PDB file of C-alpha atoms in Angstrom:
ATOM      1  CA  LEU D 284       0.000   0.000   0.000  1.00 42.00           C
ATOM      2  CA  GLN D 285       2.986   2.326   0.246  1.00 48.00           C
ATOM      3  CA  SER D 286       2.860   3.203  -3.450  1.00 47.00           C
ATOM      4  CA  LEU D 287      -0.868   3.967  -3.099  1.00 47.00           C
ATOM      5  CA  PHE D 288      -0.199   6.370  -0.210  1.00 50.00           C
ATOM      6  CA  LEU D 289       2.564   8.132  -2.150  1.00 51.00           C
ATOM      7  CA  LEU D 290       0.269   8.534  -5.136  1.00 52.00           C
ATOM      8  CA  MET D 291      -2.453  10.035  -2.946  1.00 53.00           C
ATOM      9  CA  GLU D 292       0.041  12.442  -1.386  1.00 54.00           C
ATOM     10  CA  LYS D 293       1.334  13.582  -4.797  1.00 53.00           C
ATOM     11  CA  THR D 294      -2.125  14.180  -6.249  1.00 52.00           C
ATOM     12  CA  LYS D 295      -3.316  15.803  -2.952  1.00 51.00           C
ATOM     13  CA  LEU D 296      -6.639  14.007  -3.312  1.00 50.00           C
ATOM     14  CA  MET D 297      -6.931  13.356   0.442  1.00 51.00           C
ATOM     15  CA  TYR D 298      -7.279  17.048   1.277  1.00 52.00           C
ATOM     16  CA  SER D 299      -9.953  17.893  -1.290  1.00 56.00           C
ATOM     17  CA  PRO D 300     -13.773  17.957  -1.021  1.00 64.00           C
ATOM     18  CA  PHE D 301     -15.718  15.121  -2.616  1.00 68.00           C
ATOM     19  CA  ASN D 302     -16.475  16.925  -5.913  1.00 73.00           C
ATOM     20  CA  GLN D 303     -12.860  18.039  -6.251  1.00 75.00           C
ATOM     21  CA  ILE D 304     -11.726  14.464  -5.629  1.00 74.00           C
ATOM     22  CA  LYS D 305     -13.870  13.260  -8.526  1.00 77.00           C
ATOM     23  CA  LYS D 306     -12.626  16.060 -10.767  1.00 79.00           C
ATOM     24  CA  ALA D 307      -8.976  15.435  -9.873  1.00 78.00           C
ATOM     25  CA  TYR D 308      -9.446  11.694 -10.420  1.00 78.00           C
ATOM     26  CA  ARG D 309     -10.969  12.213 -13.877  1.00 82.00           C
ATOM     27  CA  GLN D 310      -8.212  14.609 -14.960  1.00 80.00           C
ATOM     28  CA  LYS D 311      -5.434  12.331 -13.705  1.00 80.00           C
ATOM     29  CA  ALA D 312      -7.101   9.193 -15.108  1.00 80.00           C
ATOM     30  CA  LEU D 313      -7.335  10.719 -18.587  1.00 82.00           C
ATOM     31  CA  THR D 314      -3.553  11.148 -18.638  1.00 83.00           C
ATOM     32  CA  CYS D 315      -2.586   7.730 -17.262  1.00 80.00           C
ATOM     33  CA  HIS D 316      -5.338   5.574 -18.800  1.00 84.00           C
ATOM     34  CA  PRO D 317      -3.819   2.521 -20.587  1.00 85.00           C
ATOM     35  CA  ASP D 318      -5.634   3.432 -23.830  1.00 85.00           C
ATOM     36  CA  LYS D 319      -3.900   6.821 -23.731  1.00 82.00           C
ATOM     37  CA  ASN D 320      -0.489   5.273 -23.000  1.00 85.00           C
ATOM     38  CA  PRO D 321      -0.209   2.120 -25.126  1.00 85.00           C
ATOM     39  CA  ASP D 322       3.617   2.255 -25.033  1.00 86.00           C
ATOM     40  CA  ASN D 323       3.891   2.582 -21.244  1.00 86.00           C
ATOM     41  CA  PRO D 324       3.971  -0.844 -19.523  1.00 85.00           C
ATOM     42  CA  LYS D 325       3.332   0.787 -16.139  1.00 84.00           C
ATOM     43  CA  ALA D 326       0.190   2.646 -17.256  1.00 83.00           C
ATOM     44  CA  ALA D 327      -2.201  -0.131 -16.194  1.00 87.00           C
ATOM     45  CA  GLU D 328      -0.658  -0.376 -12.694  1.00 86.00           C
ATOM     46  CA  LEU D 329      -0.716   3.409 -12.240  1.00 84.00           C
ATOM     47  CA  PHE D 330      -4.355   3.560 -13.331  1.00 85.00           C
ATOM     48  CA  HIS D 331      -5.162   0.730 -10.909  1.00 86.00           C
ATOM     49  CA  GLN D 332      -3.479   2.583  -8.030  1.00 84.00           C
ATOM     50  CA  LEU D 333      -5.377   5.755  -8.883  1.00 81.00           C
ATOM     51  CA  SER D 334      -8.637   3.809  -8.869  1.00 83.00           C
ATOM     52  CA  GLN D 335      -7.777   2.396  -5.414  1.00 81.00           C
ATOM     53  CA  ALA D 336      -7.128   5.930  -4.196  1.00 79.00           C
ATOM     54  CA  LEU D 337     -10.596   7.037  -5.336  1.00 78.00           C
ATOM     55  CA  GLU D 338     -12.166   4.004  -3.650  1.00 80.00           C
ATOM     56  CA  VAL D 339     -10.499   4.835  -0.338  1.00 78.00           C
ATOM     57  CA  LEU D 340     -11.198   8.576  -0.426  1.00 76.00           C
ATOM     58  CA  THR D 341     -14.882   8.182  -1.288  1.00 75.00           C
ATOM     59  CA  ASP D 342     -15.623   5.595   1.405  1.00 76.00           C
ATOM     60  CA  ALA D 343     -15.894   6.863   4.975  1.00 74.00           C
ATOM     61  CA  ALA D 344     -14.635   3.703   6.681  1.00 80.00           C
ATOM     62  CA  ALA D 345     -11.658   3.277   4.363  1.00 76.00           C
ATOM     63  CA  LYS D 346     -10.771   6.970   4.637  1.00 75.00           C
ATOM     64  CA  ALA D 347     -10.909   6.746   8.430  1.00 80.00           C
ATOM     65  CA  ALA D 348      -8.552   3.760   8.388  1.00 81.00           C
ATOM     66  CA  TYR D 349      -6.162   5.626   6.140  1.00 77.00           C
ATOM     67  CA  ASP D 350      -6.252   8.695   8.438  1.00 77.00           C
ATOM     68  CA  LYS D 351      -5.337   6.469  11.355  1.00 85.00           C
ATOM     69  CA  ILE D 352      -2.317   5.171   9.466  1.00 84.00           C
ATOM     70  CA  CYS D 353      -1.223   8.738   8.653  1.00 80.00           C
ATOM     71  CA  ALA D 354      -1.611   9.772  12.292  1.00 85.00           C
ATOM     72  CA  ALA D 355       0.287   6.719  13.504  1.00 86.00           C
ATOM     73  CA  LYS D 356       3.156   7.352  11.099  1.00 85.00           C
ATOM     74  CA  LYS D 357       3.337  10.987  12.137  1.00 85.00           C
ATOM     75  CA  GLN D 358       3.499   9.983  15.783  1.00 87.00           C
ATOM     76  CA  ALA D 359       6.227   7.446  14.995  1.00 84.00           C
ATOM     77  CA  GLU D 360       8.280  10.112  13.200  1.00 84.00           C
ATOM     78  CA  GLU D 361       7.959  12.438  16.197  1.00 84.00           C
ATOM     79  CA  ARG D 362       9.046   9.660  18.556  1.00 83.00           C
ATOM     80  CA  ASN D 363      12.056   8.809  16.410  1.00 80.00           C
ATOM     81  CA  LYS D 364      13.103  12.447  16.397  1.00 79.00           C
ATOM     82  CA  LYS D 365      12.976  12.547  20.176  1.00 78.00           C
ATOM     83  CA  LEU D 366      14.943   9.312  20.339  1.00 72.00           C
ATOM     84  CA  ASP D 367      17.686  10.856  18.206  1.00 72.00           C
ATOM     85  CA  ASP D 368      17.959  13.718  20.709  1.00 70.00           C
ATOM     86  CA  LYS D 369      18.176  11.350  23.690  1.00 67.00           C
ATOM     87  CA  ARG D 370      20.493   8.613  22.462  1.00 66.00           C
ATOM     88  CA  LYS D 371      22.782   9.153  25.488  1.00 62.00           C
ATOM     89  CA  LYS D 372      20.150   8.116  27.986  1.00 68.00           C
ATOM     90  CA  ILE D 373      20.609   5.001  30.038  1.00 74.00           C
ATOM     91  CA  LYS D 374      19.813   1.521  28.746  1.00 76.00           C
ATOM     92  CA  LEU D 375      16.603   1.168  30.717  1.00 79.00           C
ATOM     93  CA  ASP D 376      15.095   4.220  29.110  1.00 81.00           C
ATOM     94  CA  LEU D 377      16.074   2.901  25.670  1.00 81.00           C
ATOM     95  CA  GLU D 378      14.514  -0.486  26.346  1.00 82.00           C
ATOM     96  CA  ALA D 379      11.339   1.166  27.571  1.00 84.00           C
ATOM     97  CA  ARG D 380      11.104   3.239  24.399  1.00 83.00           C
ATOM     98  CA  GLU D 381      11.710   0.132  22.284  1.00 85.00           C
ATOM     99  CA  ARG D 382       8.887  -1.641  24.049  1.00 86.00           C
ATOM    100  CA  ARG D 383       6.552   1.278  23.431  1.00 87.00           C
ATOM    101  CA  ALA D 384       7.646   1.364  19.814  1.00 85.00           C
ATOM    102  CA  GLU D 385       6.911  -2.345  19.469  1.00 85.00           C
ATOM    103  CA  VAL D 386       3.419  -1.863  20.859  1.00 84.00           C
ATOM    104  CA  GLN D 387       2.862   1.059  18.510  1.00 83.00           C
ATOM    105  CA  SER D 388       4.108  -1.009  15.583  1.00 81.00           C
ATOM    106  CA  GLN D 389       1.572  -3.704  16.384  1.00 83.00           C
ATOM    107  CA  GLU D 390      -1.126  -1.046  16.410  1.00 83.00           C
ATOM    108  CA  GLU D 391       0.030   0.225  13.010  1.00 83.00           C
ATOM    109  CA  VAL D 392      -0.077  -3.321  11.645  1.00 81.00           C
ATOM    110  CA  GLN D 393      -3.619  -3.680  12.916  1.00 84.00           C
ATOM    111  CA  ILE D 394      -4.656  -0.353  11.393  1.00 83.00           C
ATOM    112  CA  THR D 395      -3.017  -1.299   8.080  1.00 81.00           C
ATOM    113  CA  ARG D 396      -4.813  -4.629   8.115  1.00 82.00           C
ATOM    114  CA  THR D 397      -8.093  -2.789   8.702  1.00 84.00           C
ATOM    115  CA  LEU D 398      -7.450  -0.556   5.692  1.00 81.00           C
ATOM    116  CA  GLU D 399      -6.643  -3.573   3.501  1.00 82.00           C
ATOM    117  CA  GLU D 400      -9.866  -5.231   4.627  1.00 83.00           C
ATOM    118  CA  GLU D 401     -11.831  -2.096   3.728  1.00 78.00           C
ATOM    119  CA  ILE D 402     -10.247  -2.011   0.253  1.00 78.00           C
ATOM    120  CA  ALA D 403     -11.047  -5.706  -0.227  1.00 77.00           C
ATOM    121  CA  ARG D 404     -14.630  -5.048   0.850  1.00 78.00           C
ATOM    122  CA  LEU D 405     -14.968  -2.223  -1.647  1.00 74.00           C
ATOM    123  CA  ARG D 406     -13.551  -4.407  -4.408  1.00 72.00           C
ATOM    124  CA  GLU D 407     -15.905  -7.295  -3.601  1.00 74.00           C
ATOM    125  CA  GLU D 408     -19.017  -5.128  -3.351  1.00 72.00           C
ATOM    126  CA  GLY D 409     -18.113  -3.101  -6.418  1.00 65.00           C
ATOM    127  CA  SER D 410     -17.866   0.672  -6.360  1.00 64.00           C
ATOM    128  CA  ARG D 411     -20.622   2.101  -8.536  1.00 75.00           C
ATOM    129  CA  GLN D 412     -19.051   5.516  -8.409  1.00 73.00           C
ATOM    130  CA  LEU D 413     -15.688   4.195  -9.631  1.00 71.00           C
ATOM    131  CA  GLU D 414     -17.338   2.244 -12.441  1.00 77.00           C
ATOM    132  CA  GLU D 415     -19.265   5.345 -13.522  1.00 79.00           C
ATOM    133  CA  GLU D 416     -16.125   7.490 -13.561  1.00 76.00           C
ATOM    134  CA  GLN D 417     -14.247   4.893 -15.602  1.00 76.00           C
ATOM    135  CA  ARG D 418     -17.175   4.600 -18.023  1.00 83.00           C
ATOM    136  CA  LEU D 419     -17.141   8.363 -18.575  1.00 84.00           C
ATOM    137  CA  ILE D 420     -13.409   8.248 -19.210  1.00 79.00           C
ATOM    138  CA  ARG D 421     -13.774   5.442 -21.761  1.00 80.00           C
ATOM    139  CA  GLU D 422     -16.549   7.337 -23.538  1.00 85.00           C
ATOM    140  CA  GLN D 423     -14.480  10.516 -23.670  1.00 82.00           C
ATOM    141  CA  ILE D 424     -11.494   8.651 -25.102  1.00 78.00           C
ATOM    142  CA  GLN D 425     -13.758   7.002 -27.688  1.00 78.00           C
ATOM    143  CA  ARG D 426     -15.248  10.383 -28.668  1.00 79.00           C
ATOM    144  CA  GLU D 427     -11.772  11.841 -29.102  1.00 74.00           C
ATOM    145  CA  ARG D 428     -10.722   8.867 -31.218  1.00 70.00           C
ATOM    146  CA  GLU D 429     -13.835   9.086 -33.418  1.00 66.00           C
ATOM    147  CA  ALA D 430     -13.373  12.850 -33.825  1.00 62.00           C
ATOM    148  CA  GLN D 431      -9.771  12.272 -34.901  1.00 59.00           C
ATOM    149  CA  TYR D 432     -10.807   9.675 -37.494  1.00 53.00           C
ATOM    150  CA  SER D 433     -13.668  11.873 -38.746  1.00 54.00           C
ATOM    151  CA  GLN D 434     -11.396  14.879 -39.160  1.00 53.00           C
ATOM    152  CA  SER D 435      -8.537  12.956 -40.736  1.00 52.00           C
ATOM    153  CA  ASN D 436     -10.792  11.259 -43.339  1.00 58.00           C
ATOM    154  CA  ALA D 437     -13.094  14.112 -44.380  1.00 66.00           C
ATOM    155  CA  THR D 438     -13.242  14.335 -48.179  1.00 82.00           C
ATOM    156  CA  PRO D 439     -12.966  17.757 -49.863  1.00 91.00           C
ATOM    157  CA  LYS D 440     -15.818  18.977 -52.095  1.00 92.00           C
ATOM    158  CA  LEU D 441     -15.793  21.738 -54.713  1.00 94.00           C
ATOM    159  CA  LYS D 442     -18.657  23.615 -56.327  1.00 93.00           C
ATOM    160  CA  LEU D 443     -18.421  24.202 -60.086  1.00 94.00           C
ATOM    161  CA  LYS D 444     -20.333  26.896 -62.003  1.00 93.00           C
ATOM    162  CA  TRP D 445     -20.378  27.944 -65.654  1.00 94.00           C
ATOM    163  CA  LYS D 446     -22.542  29.961 -68.027  1.00 93.00           C
ATOM    164  CA  CYS D 447     -25.498  28.079 -69.448  1.00 91.00           C
ATOM    165  CA  LYS D 448     -28.895  29.039 -70.815  1.00 87.00           C
ATOM    166  CA  LYS D 449     -31.987  27.290 -69.513  1.00 83.00           C
ATOM    167  CA  ASP D 450     -32.878  25.846 -72.911  1.00 85.00           C
ATOM    168  CA  ASP D 451     -29.318  24.669 -73.665  1.00 85.00           C
ATOM    169  CA  GLU D 452     -29.518  20.899 -74.011  1.00 85.00           C
ATOM    170  CA  LEU D 453     -25.702  20.627 -74.048  1.00 88.00           C
ATOM    171  CA  ASN D 454     -25.529  22.296 -70.634  1.00 90.00           C
ATOM    172  CA  GLY D 455     -22.934  24.806 -71.784  1.00 90.00           C
ATOM    173  CA  GLY D 456     -20.678  22.061 -73.121  1.00 92.00           C
ATOM    174  CA  TYR D 457     -20.228  20.318 -69.788  1.00 93.00           C
ATOM    175  CA  SER D 458     -21.287  16.812 -68.804  1.00 92.00           C
ATOM    176  CA  GLN D 459     -20.276  14.383 -66.091  1.00 92.00           C
ATOM    177  CA  ASP D 460     -17.768  12.642 -68.407  1.00 93.00           C
ATOM    178  CA  ILE D 461     -16.206  15.934 -69.523  1.00 93.00           C
ATOM    179  CA  LEU D 462     -15.850  17.147 -65.947  1.00 94.00           C
ATOM    180  CA  LEU D 463     -14.251  13.841 -64.954  1.00 92.00           C
ATOM    181  CA  LYS D 464     -11.715  14.146 -67.780  1.00 92.00           C
ATOM    182  CA  LEU D 465     -10.899  17.733 -66.790  1.00 92.00           C
ATOM    183  CA  LEU D 466     -10.503  17.035 -63.089  1.00 93.00           C
ATOM    184  CA  HIS D 467      -9.086  13.501 -62.982  1.00 91.00           C
ATOM    185  CA  LYS D 468      -5.591  14.710 -63.870  1.00 90.00           C
ATOM    186  CA  TYR D 469      -5.300  16.382 -60.452  1.00 92.00           C
ATOM    187  CA  GLY D 470      -6.041  13.208 -58.496  1.00 91.00           C
ATOM    188  CA  ASP D 471      -8.689  10.591 -57.762  1.00 92.00           C
ATOM    189  CA  VAL D 472     -12.259  11.873 -58.128  1.00 92.00           C
ATOM    190  CA  LEU D 473     -14.763  10.073 -55.900  1.00 91.00           C
ATOM    191  CA  ASN D 474     -17.934  11.570 -57.313  1.00 91.00           C
ATOM    192  CA  VAL D 475     -19.235  14.199 -59.755  1.00 92.00           C
ATOM    193  CA  ILE D 476     -22.825  15.380 -59.432  1.00 91.00           C
ATOM    194  CA  VAL D 477     -24.159  17.523 -62.290  1.00 90.00           C
ATOM    195  CA  SER D 478     -27.389  19.335 -61.513  1.00 85.00           C
ATOM    196  CA  SER D 479     -30.181  18.193 -63.821  1.00 80.00           C
ATOM    197  CA  LYS D 480     -32.499  21.145 -63.109  1.00 78.00           C
ATOM    198  CA  LYS D 481     -30.178  24.013 -62.219  1.00 82.00           C
ATOM    199  CA  LYS D 482     -28.166  24.513 -65.377  1.00 85.00           C
ATOM    200  CA  GLY D 483     -24.511  25.378 -65.130  1.00 91.00           C
ATOM    201  CA  SER D 484     -23.667  23.869 -61.746  1.00 93.00           C
ATOM    202  CA  ALA D 485     -22.106  20.709 -60.341  1.00 92.00           C
ATOM    203  CA  VAL D 486     -20.354  19.362 -57.261  1.00 93.00           C
ATOM    204  CA  VAL D 487     -17.162  17.274 -57.335  1.00 94.00           C
ATOM    205  CA  GLU D 488     -15.720  15.228 -54.493  1.00 93.00           C
ATOM    206  CA  PHE D 489     -11.985  14.482 -54.477  1.00 93.00           C
ATOM    207  CA  ALA D 490     -10.182  11.720 -52.598  1.00 90.00           C
ATOM    208  CA  SER D 491      -7.527  14.096 -51.228  1.00 89.00           C
ATOM    209  CA  VAL D 492      -7.198  17.728 -50.246  1.00 90.00           C
ATOM    210  CA  ARG D 493      -4.105  18.098 -52.439  1.00 90.00           C
ATOM    211  CA  ALA D 494      -6.056  17.143 -55.572  1.00 91.00           C
ATOM    212  CA  ALA D 495      -8.825  19.621 -54.699  1.00 93.00           C
ATOM    213  CA  GLU D 496      -6.274  22.399 -54.090  1.00 92.00           C
ATOM    214  CA  LEU D 497      -4.665  21.787 -57.483  1.00 93.00           C
ATOM    215  CA  ALA D 498      -8.050  21.849 -59.209  1.00 93.00           C
ATOM    216  CA  VAL D 499      -9.063  25.127 -57.561  1.00 94.00           C
ATOM    217  CA  LYS D 500      -5.716  26.715 -58.437  1.00 92.00           C
ATOM    218  CA  ASN D 501      -5.178  25.466 -61.994  1.00 93.00           C
ATOM    219  CA  GLU D 502      -8.403  24.314 -63.677  1.00 93.00           C
ATOM    220  CA  SER D 503     -10.196  26.851 -65.901  1.00 92.00           C
ATOM    221  CA  GLY D 504     -12.441  24.513 -67.900  1.00 92.00           C
ATOM    222  CA  LEU D 505     -13.370  24.905 -71.548  1.00 91.00           C
ATOM    223  CA  SER D 506     -11.835  27.885 -73.314  1.00 89.00           C
ATOM    224  CA  GLY D 507     -15.183  29.102 -74.623  1.00 90.00           C
ATOM    225  CA  ASN D 508     -16.990  28.668 -71.314  1.00 92.00           C
ATOM    226  CA  PRO D 509     -14.629  28.800 -68.304  1.00 94.00           C
ATOM    227  CA  LEU D 510     -15.375  27.218 -64.936  1.00 94.00           C
ATOM    228  CA  LYS D 511     -15.723  29.029 -61.643  1.00 95.00           C
ATOM    229  CA  ILE D 512     -14.485  26.680 -58.899  1.00 95.00           C
ATOM    230  CA  THR D 513     -15.042  27.364 -55.202  1.00 95.00           C
ATOM    231  CA  TRP D 514     -14.671  25.335 -52.002  1.00 94.00           C
ATOM    232  CA  LEU D 515     -17.806  23.702 -50.671  1.00 90.00           C
ATOM    233  CA  GLU D 516     -16.385  21.563 -47.849  1.00 88.00           C
ATOM    234  CA  GLY D 517     -13.009  20.469 -46.504  1.00 84.00           C
ATOM    235  CA  GLN D 518     -10.941  23.547 -47.311  1.00 85.00           C
ATOM    236  CA  PRO D 519      -7.641  23.337 -45.361  1.00 80.00           C
ATOM    237  CA  GLU D 520      -6.956  26.037 -42.797  1.00 68.00           C
ATOM    238  CA  ASP D 521      -3.194  26.175 -43.385  1.00 56.00           C
ATOM    239  CA  ARG D 522      -0.460  24.796 -45.606  1.00 47.00           C
ATOM    240  CA  ASN D 523       0.163  21.840 -43.333  1.00 49.00           C
ATOM    241  CA  SER D 524      -3.393  20.494 -43.674  1.00 44.00           C
ATOM    242  CA  HIS D 525      -2.498  18.090 -46.482  1.00 44.00           C
ATOM    243  CA  SER D 526       0.498  16.672 -44.637  1.00 46.00           C
ATOM    244  CA  PHE D 527      -1.665  16.282 -41.521  1.00 44.00           C
ATOM    245  CA  LEU D 528      -4.363  14.396 -43.438  1.00 42.00           C
ATOM    246  CA  SER D 529      -1.787  12.198 -45.141  1.00 45.00           C
ATOM    247  CA  LYS D 530      -0.275  11.322 -41.779  1.00 46.00           C
ATOM    248  CA  CYS D 531      -3.704  10.505 -40.352  1.00 44.00           C
ATOM    249  CA  ASP D 532      -4.538   8.349 -43.397  1.00 45.00           C
ATOM    250  CA  PHE D 533      -1.252   6.484 -42.885  1.00 42.00           C
ATOM    251  CA  ASN D 534      -1.997   5.966 -39.190  1.00 47.00           C
ATOM    252  CA  LEU D 535      -5.475   4.751 -40.094  1.00 41.00           C
ATOM    253  CA  SER D 536      -4.034   2.145 -42.456  1.00 43.00           C
ATOM    254  CA  LEU D 537      -1.963   0.823 -39.558  1.00 42.00           C
ATOM    255  CA  SER D 538      -4.841   0.709 -37.037  1.00 45.00           C
ATOM    256  CA  ASN D 539      -5.334  -2.588 -35.252  1.00 44.00           C
ATOM    257  CA  GLU D 540      -8.370  -4.816 -35.087  1.00 44.00           C
ATOM    258  CA  ARG D 541      -9.824  -2.933 -32.128  1.00 47.00           C
ATOM    259  CA  ASP D 542     -10.323   0.115 -34.377  1.00 52.00           C
ATOM    260  CA  TYR D 543     -12.019  -1.842 -37.193  1.00 49.00           C
ATOM    261  CA  GLU D 544     -15.526  -1.001 -36.036  1.00 54.00           C
ATOM    262  CA  THR D 545     -14.662   2.703 -35.852  1.00 60.00           C
ATOM    263  CA  VAL D 546     -13.304   2.662 -39.420  1.00 56.00           C
ATOM    264  CA  VAL D 547     -16.460   1.002 -40.703  1.00 55.00           C
ATOM    265  CA  MET D 548     -18.626   3.604 -38.973  1.00 62.00           C
ATOM    266  CA  MET D 549     -16.522   6.382 -40.468  1.00 64.00           C
ATOM    267  CA  ARG D 550     -16.988   5.034 -43.994  1.00 63.00           C
ATOM    268  CA  MET D 551     -20.726   4.723 -43.437  1.00 66.00           C
ATOM    269  CA  ARG D 552     -20.803   8.384 -42.377  1.00 69.00           C
ATOM    270  CA  GLN D 553     -18.965   9.346 -45.567  1.00 65.00           C
ATOM    271  CA  ALA D 554     -21.542   7.509 -47.678  1.00 65.00           C
ATOM    272  CA  ALA D 555     -24.361   9.224 -45.777  1.00 71.00           C
ATOM    273  CA  GLU D 556     -22.669  12.594 -46.362  1.00 71.00           C
ATOM    274  CA  ARG D 557     -22.560  11.975 -50.124  1.00 67.00           C
ATOM    275  CA  GLN D 558     -26.254  11.082 -50.102  1.00 70.00           C
ATOM    276  CA  ARG D 559     -27.035  14.226 -48.111  1.00 75.00           C
ATOM    277  CA  LEU D 560     -25.149  16.322 -50.662  1.00 72.00           C
ATOM    278  CA  ILE D 561     -27.146  14.838 -53.531  1.00 66.00           C
ATOM    279  CA  GLU D 562     -30.426  15.486 -51.720  1.00 72.00           C
ATOM    280  CA  GLN D 563     -29.368  19.055 -50.952  1.00 74.00           C
ATOM    281  CA  MET D 564     -28.660  19.752 -54.618  1.00 70.00           C
ATOM    282  CA  GLN D 565     -32.013  18.283 -55.581  1.00 70.00           C
ATOM    283  CA  ARG D 566     -33.778  20.564 -53.087  1.00 77.00           C
ATOM    284  CA  GLU D 567     -31.916  23.581 -54.463  1.00 73.00           C
ATOM    285  CA  ASP D 568     -32.938  22.592 -57.990  1.00 69.00           C
ATOM    286  CA  ASP D 569     -36.589  22.305 -56.902  1.00 71.00           C
ATOM    287  CA  GLU D 570     -36.464  25.700 -55.199  1.00 75.00           C
ATOM    288  CA  GLU D 571     -34.868  27.282 -58.288  1.00 68.00           C
ATOM    289  CA  SER D 572     -37.525  25.739 -60.518  1.00 66.00           C
ATOM    290  CA  ALA D 573     -40.298  26.974 -58.256  1.00 71.00           C
ATOM    291  CA  LYS D 574     -38.937  30.554 -58.317  1.00 70.00           C
ATOM    292  CA  SER D 575     -38.676  30.552 -62.121  1.00 62.00           C
TER     293      SER D 575
END
């Protein structure tokens, strides 16, 4: 139990009110949770010790037993200090002090045993509060992991516009195949949606931010009817966005089997996003038709 006491001293949990104990436990647990420290072999033991500390501090009987141990140790330290100052006393006094120290040691052993019994009782009965705190921590870690995957795998989308009359059956010279040929040279194109009702507009979805950036910067379309290309979704905030996404894609390719379900959910969200984009364009076409 010595390592547990040292941990409680360092985190200063024992001197805090109940709500602050919970808050301090959650903050510390988020940093030493095994899922957050996969390369640290001592992370599981540290997290276990922190959990024991919360069990003791939130149970009155266990906390009382721990306070007794602290008081007994403090008294022992004070006695030892006095003994150092009186080492020149006669042998009888020394033997008397040793006997008192032996009695005190037996009391400390009994108090320590009581604390261990309280911890065992808490473990057997199950601490609902500890389980709830650990559940919240797991959920928070999962949300952070899902947010990281969602951000690192978002696909960029561009909006294309060109001049076209309403009665132009050739749609200003642009079709899905022509747009694919124009844009494919910049990188993989996941989808091209040409509006069937709103002439002169389309949406293209690229597989990478780099390809979308090149298309926005360099593509002008047909010489007789140039394209106006603007960002719809996924525009990078800085120059390092592409390198960040590439790194995340690489990390995703190396994810283990535990992350398989998360990857599947992410891909399902991407498919749903494409469907939402198609439905949004259809609604815009209907609104444009109704106005005209």
